[in-house]
């Protein structure tokens, strides 16, 4: 009898553990199927949506648009890992960038958790503005919170799908950032947690309709193209060959001109 009770208890606990694991396994794939990022290239952001800034003031999205391209990051501030990696990756991409947040472009970070507060947003902003460490960043990098209606409309507009995990009580979601035009058109999507500075620079130049950048950027961008399926810029081989061909012709022409002038002098 003494052996029977512990054995029965262990058997029952083992069965419960297996049942929970099986239930969790059946739920997890379902959640993962419901999260992701569906590109909405060239579609319009609903700029009339109202959120709260880090000071608790009501503000419409359109406040951050109109003159400059905008980098949009959807996260939640108490996310235990992935959202921090997204913001860290964005910061690492911004730091070598010649353009300055608040001067050539804006950054808008929006929490998709309606339970989060401006106080959380303010704390998160303080940390990342300090990490970015450039003058004027506080005026150009914005951290917003909002109600469930505004959040749902924004996330649906950009194709950002997320789901609350019933077991962990945390959000399952994809990772990435979006670049929008000054008019609020969705221009470029970047997936994951690392965003090459070169690609982000190209995206900002394109979104600004070439109002920022220089002549070298224009040549480089002619040699690269954005692939929506990967969210990355890759070499446009045909264009590279064209540029190389033109450069070769110009070099030969210059060489021949120099040689002709030398012959005439002799």
PDB file of N, CA and C in Angstrom, residues 3 62 67 69 165 175 210 225 244:
ATOM      1  N   UNK A   3       3.795   1.602  -1.211  1.00  0.00           N
ATOM      2  CA  UNK A   3       4.392   1.793  -2.524  1.00  0.00           C
ATOM      3  C   UNK A   3       3.366   2.182  -3.570  1.00  0.00           C
ATOM      4  N   UNK A  62      -0.546  61.720 -38.147  1.00  0.00           N
ATOM      5  CA  UNK A  62      -0.170  62.681 -39.186  1.00  0.00           C
ATOM      6  C   UNK A  62       0.814  63.735 -38.677  1.00  0.00           C
ATOM      7  N   UNK A  67       6.678  65.859 -44.205  1.00  0.00           N
ATOM      8  CA  UNK A  67       7.915  66.407 -44.773  1.00  0.00           C
ATOM      9  C   UNK A  67       9.027  65.372 -44.913  1.00  0.00           C
ATOM     10  N   UNK A  69      10.511  61.079 -44.574  1.00  0.00           N
ATOM     11  CA  UNK A  69      10.150  59.665 -44.479  1.00  0.00           C
ATOM     12  C   UNK A  69      10.151  59.224 -43.020  1.00  0.00           C
ATOM     13  N   UNK A 165      -0.654  34.732 -26.491  1.00  0.00           N
ATOM     14  CA  UNK A 165      -0.492  33.325 -26.132  1.00  0.00           C
ATOM     15  C   UNK A 165      -1.253  33.057 -24.831  1.00  0.00           C
ATOM     16  N   UNK A 175       8.806  39.902 -36.410  1.00  0.00           N
ATOM     17  CA  UNK A 175       9.703  41.033 -36.157  1.00  0.00           C
ATOM     18  C   UNK A 175      10.081  41.706 -37.465  1.00  0.00           C
ATOM     19  N   UNK A 210      14.131  60.866 -53.334  1.00  0.00           N
ATOM     20  CA  UNK A 210      15.471  61.394 -53.621  1.00  0.00           C
ATOM     21  C   UNK A 210      15.706  62.808 -53.093  1.00  0.00           C
ATOM     22  N   UNK A 225      18.417  46.562 -56.257  1.00  0.00           N
ATOM     23  CA  UNK A 225      16.958  46.621 -56.310  1.00  0.00           C
ATOM     24  C   UNK A 225      16.383  45.954 -55.066  1.00  0.00           C
ATOM     25  N   UNK A 244      28.979  49.544 -65.645  1.00  0.00           N
ATOM     26  CA  UNK A 244      30.357  49.160 -65.974  1.00  0.00           C
ATOM     27  C   UNK A 244      30.669  49.463 -67.436  1.00  0.00           C
TER      28      UNK A 244
END
